[in-house]
Short mmCIF file of C-alpha atoms in Angstrom, two decimals:
data_model
loop_
_atom_site.label_atom_id
_atom_site.label_comp_id
_atom_site.label_asym_id
_atom_site.label_seq_id
_atom_site.Cartn_x
_atom_site.Cartn_y
_atom_site.Cartn_z
CA UNK A 1 -9.09 -7.98 54.27
CA UNK A 2 -6.61 -5.38 55.34
CA UNK A 3 -3.07 -6.27 54.41
CA UNK A 4 -0.25 -6.04 56.90
CA UNK A 5 3.41 -6.29 55.99
CA UNK A 6 5.40 -5.35 52.96
CA UNK A 7 3.49 -3.23 50.50
CA UNK A 8 4.05 -4.33 46.94
CA UNK A 9 3.50 -1.30 44.76
CA UNK A 10 2.03 -2.06 41.36
CA UNK A 11 4.59 -1.95 38.60
CA UNK A 12 4.80 1.33 36.73
CA UNK A 13 3.66 1.08 33.18
CA UNK A 14 6.67 1.21 30.90
CA UNK A 15 7.13 2.08 27.27
CA UNK A 16 10.49 1.79 25.63
CA UNK A 17 11.71 2.25 22.06
CA UNK A 18 15.16 0.93 21.19
CA UNK A 19 17.19 -0.34 18.30
CA UNK A 20 17.78 -4.06 18.34
CA UNK A 21 19.71 -6.70 16.47
CA UNK A 22 19.52 -10.45 16.28
CA UNK A 23 16.47 -12.50 15.53
CA UNK A 24 13.62 -10.22 14.67
CA UNK A 25 10.24 -11.46 15.65
CA UNK A 26 7.96 -10.91 12.70
CA UNK A 27 5.78 -7.89 13.04
CA UNK A 28 2.12 -8.88 13.06
CA UNK A 29 0.44 -7.78 9.87
CA UNK A 30 -2.30 -6.11 11.85
CA UNK A 31 -0.70 -2.96 13.16
CA UNK A 32 -2.93 0.08 13.27
CA UNK A 33 -2.96 3.46 14.92
CA UNK A 34 -6.29 5.01 15.74
CA UNK A 35 -7.59 8.03 17.56
CA UNK A 36 -10.37 7.55 20.08
CA UNK A 37 -11.41 11.05 21.11
CA UNK A 38 -8.67 12.46 23.33
CA UNK A 39 -6.45 9.38 23.25
CA UNK A 40 -4.37 7.53 20.70
CA UNK A 41 -4.60 3.76 20.44
CA UNK A 42 -1.94 1.50 18.98
CA UNK A 43 -3.23 -1.90 17.93
CA UNK A 44 -0.79 -4.76 17.41
CA UNK A 45 -2.56 -7.97 16.42
CA UNK A 46 -5.10 -8.67 19.19
CA UNK A 47 -3.56 -6.31 21.73
CA UNK A 48 -3.79 -2.58 22.07
CA UNK A 49 -2.29 0.19 24.14
CA UNK A 50 -3.91 3.54 24.82
CA UNK A 51 -1.72 6.62 24.99
CA UNK A 52 -2.27 10.20 26.00
CA UNK A 53 -1.17 12.76 23.43
CA UNK A 54 2.23 13.51 25.05
CA UNK A 55 3.03 9.80 25.25
CA UNK A 56 1.89 9.13 21.68
CA UNK A 57 4.02 12.07 20.57
CA UNK A 58 7.09 10.77 22.40
CA UNK A 59 6.67 7.21 21.21
CA UNK A 60 6.00 8.32 17.63
CA UNK A 61 9.03 10.57 17.61
CA UNK A 62 11.22 7.86 19.14
CA UNK A 63 10.08 5.34 16.53
CA UNK A 64 10.97 7.70 13.68
CA UNK A 65 14.35 8.64 15.18
CA UNK A 66 15.29 5.03 15.90
CA UNK A 67 14.23 4.06 12.39
CA UNK A 68 16.64 6.65 11.03
CA UNK A 69 19.49 5.39 13.20
CA UNK A 70 19.11 1.74 12.23
CA UNK A 71 22.14 0.23 10.51
CA UNK A 72 21.60 -2.65 8.09
CA UNK A 73 20.23 -5.70 9.97
CA UNK A 74 19.00 -3.56 12.83
CA UNK A 75 15.36 -3.04 13.62
CA UNK A 76 13.25 -1.06 16.06
CA UNK A 77 11.84 -2.69 19.17
CA UNK A 78 8.88 -1.21 20.99
CA UNK A 79 8.48 -2.64 24.46
CA UNK A 80 5.28 -2.07 26.38
CA UNK A 81 5.21 -3.37 29.94
CA UNK A 82 7.79 -6.00 29.10
CA UNK A 83 6.13 -7.18 25.92
CA UNK A 84 7.97 -6.37 22.71
CA UNK A 85 7.05 -5.89 19.11
CA UNK A 86 9.70 -5.49 16.40
CA UNK A 87 9.40 -3.23 13.38
CA UNK A 88 11.61 -3.02 10.30
CA UNK A 89 12.96 0.55 10.09
CA UNK A 90 10.59 1.65 7.38
CA UNK A 91 7.55 0.31 9.23
CA UNK A 92 8.75 1.99 12.42
CA UNK A 93 8.99 5.28 10.58
CA UNK A 94 5.50 4.90 9.19
CA UNK A 95 3.92 3.83 12.48
CA UNK A 96 5.77 6.65 14.26
CA UNK A 97 4.47 9.17 11.76
CA UNK A 98 0.93 7.85 12.17
CA UNK A 99 1.24 8.18 15.97
CA UNK A 100 2.37 11.79 15.58
CA UNK A 101 -0.50 12.57 13.24
CA UNK A 102 -3.07 10.89 15.49
CA UNK A 103 -1.65 12.74 18.48
CA UNK A 104 -2.36 15.88 16.51
CA UNK A 105 -5.96 14.77 15.98
CA UNK A 106 -6.37 13.88 19.65
CA UNK A 107 -4.92 17.23 20.63
CA UNK A 108 -7.44 19.00 18.40
CA UNK A 109 -10.22 16.91 19.96
CA UNK A 110 -9.16 17.97 23.45
CA UNK A 111 -9.10 21.62 22.47
CA UNK A 112 -12.57 21.47 20.96
CA UNK A 113 -14.00 19.62 23.99
CA UNK A 114 -12.33 21.51 26.79
CA UNK A 115 -14.45 22.22 29.83
CA UNK A 116 -15.58 25.80 30.05
CA UNK A 117 -14.79 27.60 33.28
CA UNK A 118 -17.80 28.29 35.47
CA UNK A 119 -18.93 31.88 35.37
CA UNK B 1 -2.44 21.44 16.08
CA UNK B 2 0.83 19.69 16.79
CA UNK B 3 3.88 20.96 14.95
CA UNK B 4 4.12 23.76 12.44
CA UNK B 5 2.79 23.82 8.91
CA UNK B 6 4.71 25.26 5.98
CA UNK B 7 3.98 25.67 2.32
CA UNK B 8 6.45 25.35 -0.54
CA UNK B 9 5.14 26.86 -3.76
CA UNK B 10 6.82 27.42 -7.11
CA UNK B 11 4.84 29.07 -9.88
CA UNK B 12 5.01 28.67 -13.67
CA UNK B 13 8.57 27.43 -14.02
CA UNK B 14 9.65 26.12 -17.43
CA UNK B 15 10.62 22.44 -17.35
CA UNK B 16 11.97 20.45 -20.25
CA UNK B 17 13.46 17.35 -18.65
CA UNK B 18 12.86 14.65 -16.08
CA UNK B 19 14.39 16.06 -12.90
CA UNK B 20 14.01 16.62 -9.20
CA UNK B 21 11.54 19.38 -8.50
CA UNK B 22 11.82 19.51 -4.72
CA UNK B 23 14.21 18.20 -2.10
CA UNK B 24 13.20 18.46 1.54
CA UNK B 25 15.76 18.09 4.32
CA UNK B 26 14.33 17.58 7.79
CA UNK B 27 15.98 19.41 10.68
CA UNK B 28 18.19 17.36 13.00
CA UNK B 29 15.77 17.71 15.91
CA UNK B 30 12.39 17.29 14.27
CA UNK B 31 10.30 14.92 12.22
CA UNK B 32 8.77 16.27 9.01
CA UNK B 33 5.60 14.89 7.48
CA UNK B 34 4.47 15.61 3.94
CA UNK B 35 0.79 16.48 3.97
CA UNK B 36 0.21 17.48 0.36
CA UNK B 37 1.99 17.48 -3.00
CA UNK B 38 0.76 19.26 -6.09
CA UNK B 39 2.13 19.51 -9.62
CA UNK B 40 0.38 21.23 -12.52
CA UNK B 41 1.26 23.12 -15.66
CA UNK B 42 -0.33 26.06 -17.43
CA UNK B 43 1.23 26.42 -20.88
CA UNK B 44 0.58 23.20 -22.80
CA UNK B 45 -2.91 22.37 -24.01
CA UNK B 46 -2.42 18.88 -25.41
CA UNK B 47 -3.08 15.70 -23.47
CA UNK B 48 0.16 14.09 -22.33
CA UNK B 49 0.98 11.65 -19.57
CA UNK B 50 3.89 12.26 -17.23
CA UNK B 51 4.78 10.85 -13.85
CA UNK B 52 6.18 11.78 -10.49
CA UNK B 53 8.03 9.84 -7.86
CA UNK B 54 8.49 10.60 -4.16
CA UNK B 55 11.57 8.90 -2.85
CA UNK B 56 14.16 8.97 -0.10
CA UNK B 57 17.42 10.71 -1.00
CA UNK B 58 20.76 9.42 0.24
CA UNK B 59 23.04 12.17 -1.15
CA UNK B 60 21.84 15.71 -1.65
CA UNK B 61 21.76 17.36 -5.06
CA UNK B 62 22.11 20.96 -6.19
CA UNK B 63 19.06 23.13 -6.52
CA UNK B 64 17.69 26.57 -5.72
CA UNK B 65 17.31 27.19 -1.99
CA UNK B 66 13.64 27.88 -1.35
CA UNK B 67 12.17 29.16 1.89
CA UNK B 68 8.99 27.40 3.00
CA UNK B 69 6.33 29.86 4.12
CA UNK B 70 4.69 29.23 7.49
CA UNK B 71 0.91 28.89 7.37
CA UNK B 72 0.62 31.19 10.35
CA UNK B 73 2.10 34.60 9.72
CA UNK B 74 4.96 35.31 12.08
CA UNK B 75 5.57 31.67 12.92
CA UNK B 76 9.15 30.45 13.22
CA UNK B 77 11.09 29.61 10.08
CA UNK B 78 11.24 26.00 8.91
CA UNK B 79 14.11 24.25 10.69
CA UNK B 80 15.20 22.21 7.71
CA UNK B 81 16.00 23.20 4.16
CA UNK B 82 14.21 22.94 0.85
CA UNK B 83 15.78 23.02 -2.62
CA UNK B 84 13.85 23.20 -5.85
CA UNK B 85 14.46 22.91 -9.60
CA UNK B 86 17.63 20.85 -9.37
CA UNK B 87 20.57 21.38 -11.69
CA UNK B 88 22.50 18.42 -10.29
CA UNK B 89 20.39 15.41 -9.40
CA UNK B 90 20.57 13.93 -5.90
CA UNK B 91 21.31 10.26 -5.34
CA UNK B 92 18.08 8.50 -4.54
CA UNK B 93 17.75 5.72 -1.99
CA UNK B 94 15.71 2.60 -2.45
CA UNK B 95 12.57 3.56 -0.58
CA UNK B 96 9.92 4.85 -2.99
CA UNK B 97 6.95 6.36 -1.19
CA UNK B 98 4.82 7.26 -4.15
CA UNK B 99 4.92 6.77 -7.90
CA UNK B 100 2.07 8.30 -9.77
CA UNK B 101 1.28 9.15 -13.35
CA UNK B 102 -0.77 12.17 -14.30
CA UNK B 103 -2.07 13.96 -17.33
CA UNK B 104 -0.51 17.39 -17.76
CA UNK B 105 -3.94 18.87 -18.47
CA UNK B 106 -5.24 17.97 -15.03
CA UNK B 107 -2.03 17.85 -13.00
CA UNK B 108 -1.40 15.85 -9.87
CA UNK B 109 -2.57 16.36 -6.31
CA UNK B 110 -1.62 13.95 -3.57
CA UNK B 111 -2.81 13.94 0.01
CA UNK B 112 -2.68 11.00 2.39
CA UNK B 113 -5.95 9.06 2.40
CA UNK B 114 -5.53 8.59 6.15
CA UNK B 115 -2.95 9.21 8.86
CA UNK B 116 -1.23 5.90 8.22
CA UNK B 117 -0.31 7.02 4.71
CA UNK B 118 1.43 10.23 5.61
CA UNK B 119 4.99 10.43 4.24
CA UNK B 120 7.45 10.73 7.09
CA UNK B 121 10.96 12.21 6.94
CA UNK B 122 13.20 11.28 9.85
CA UNK B 123 15.35 13.99 11.47
CA UNK B 124 18.27 14.95 9.18
CA UNK B 125 16.90 12.75 6.39
CA UNK B 126 16.15 13.85 2.83
CA UNK B 127 13.17 13.34 0.56
CA UNK B 128 12.85 14.10 -3.15
CA UNK B 129 9.84 14.79 -5.34
CA UNK B 130 10.63 14.57 -9.00
CA UNK B 131 9.25 14.75 -12.48
CA UNK B 132 9.89 11.19 -13.48
CA UNK B 133 9.16 11.49 -17.20
CA UNK B 134 10.52 14.19 -19.51
CA UNK B 135 7.83 16.40 -21.06
CA UNK B 136 7.69 16.39 -24.87
CA UNK B 137 8.09 20.17 -24.92
CA UNK B 138 8.82 22.96 -22.50
CA UNK B 139 5.94 23.38 -20.04
CA UNK B 140 5.42 25.95 -17.30
CA UNK B 141 5.04 23.88 -14.16
CA UNK B 142 3.65 25.08 -10.88
CA UNK B 143 4.38 22.75 -8.01
CA UNK B 144 4.63 22.67 -4.28
CA UNK B 145 3.99 20.79 -1.08
CA UNK B 146 2.68 21.25 2.43
CA UNK B 147 5.00 20.04 5.16
CA UNK B 148 4.63 19.77 8.91
CA UNK B 149 7.56 20.07 11.27
CA UNK B 150 7.11 18.23 14.55
CA UNK B 151 9.75 18.67 17.22
CA UNK B 152 10.59 16.03 19.81
#
């Protein structure tokens, strides 16, 4: 059916890394960063988010920087499309570093699998 | 490859005490990851166990300024600073990343088993790699590390 009327654009995907205080929701024990060919995947418990290399790089860097800036009792909150996961500073630094390293691996994968120009 | 790789290498330096061997300061605008650490000695031929600790530093110490060499010739200089062979110890923080014993006959080589294990230094933060146990006699230590600087 063709729609007529106000067009509701789909929400833009959002990723946000901030410092937070207050009640910290426990970080699930199953946090993992993996590389799947050209993309980086962050697993948190039973959910995952796929990132391109520039996004993984930005998120990884932001996690490490926010971890550094945390005062006592502060933690790092990663919000993906409105859903948040909280990391203690040291975990944020480690996950951020892993994202940077996996982005490096994904970048290498892209370079070794680039399409050759037609001759 | 993302970021730039640098090598810090010190050869055959006499050590007689437990002390900080290397202090790495990350630049203010980049994250540094430690990709490899090696410590060995070449002058003492008796089995002896020592140890090394990799730990965050809260207050810098005094050591010899050492220039990390880029892996690619002509690449930009490392944005942070590295000091070696400390004469005044830094103040260490609480976070210990690695604590490992080794026999001086075989030395120590550490690399992350996977990407999740890489040691990360936040921008402007400091990391120390020390000789945690004093050797029984003067030994000529060679040590170094491979670091990667990743800008934002």
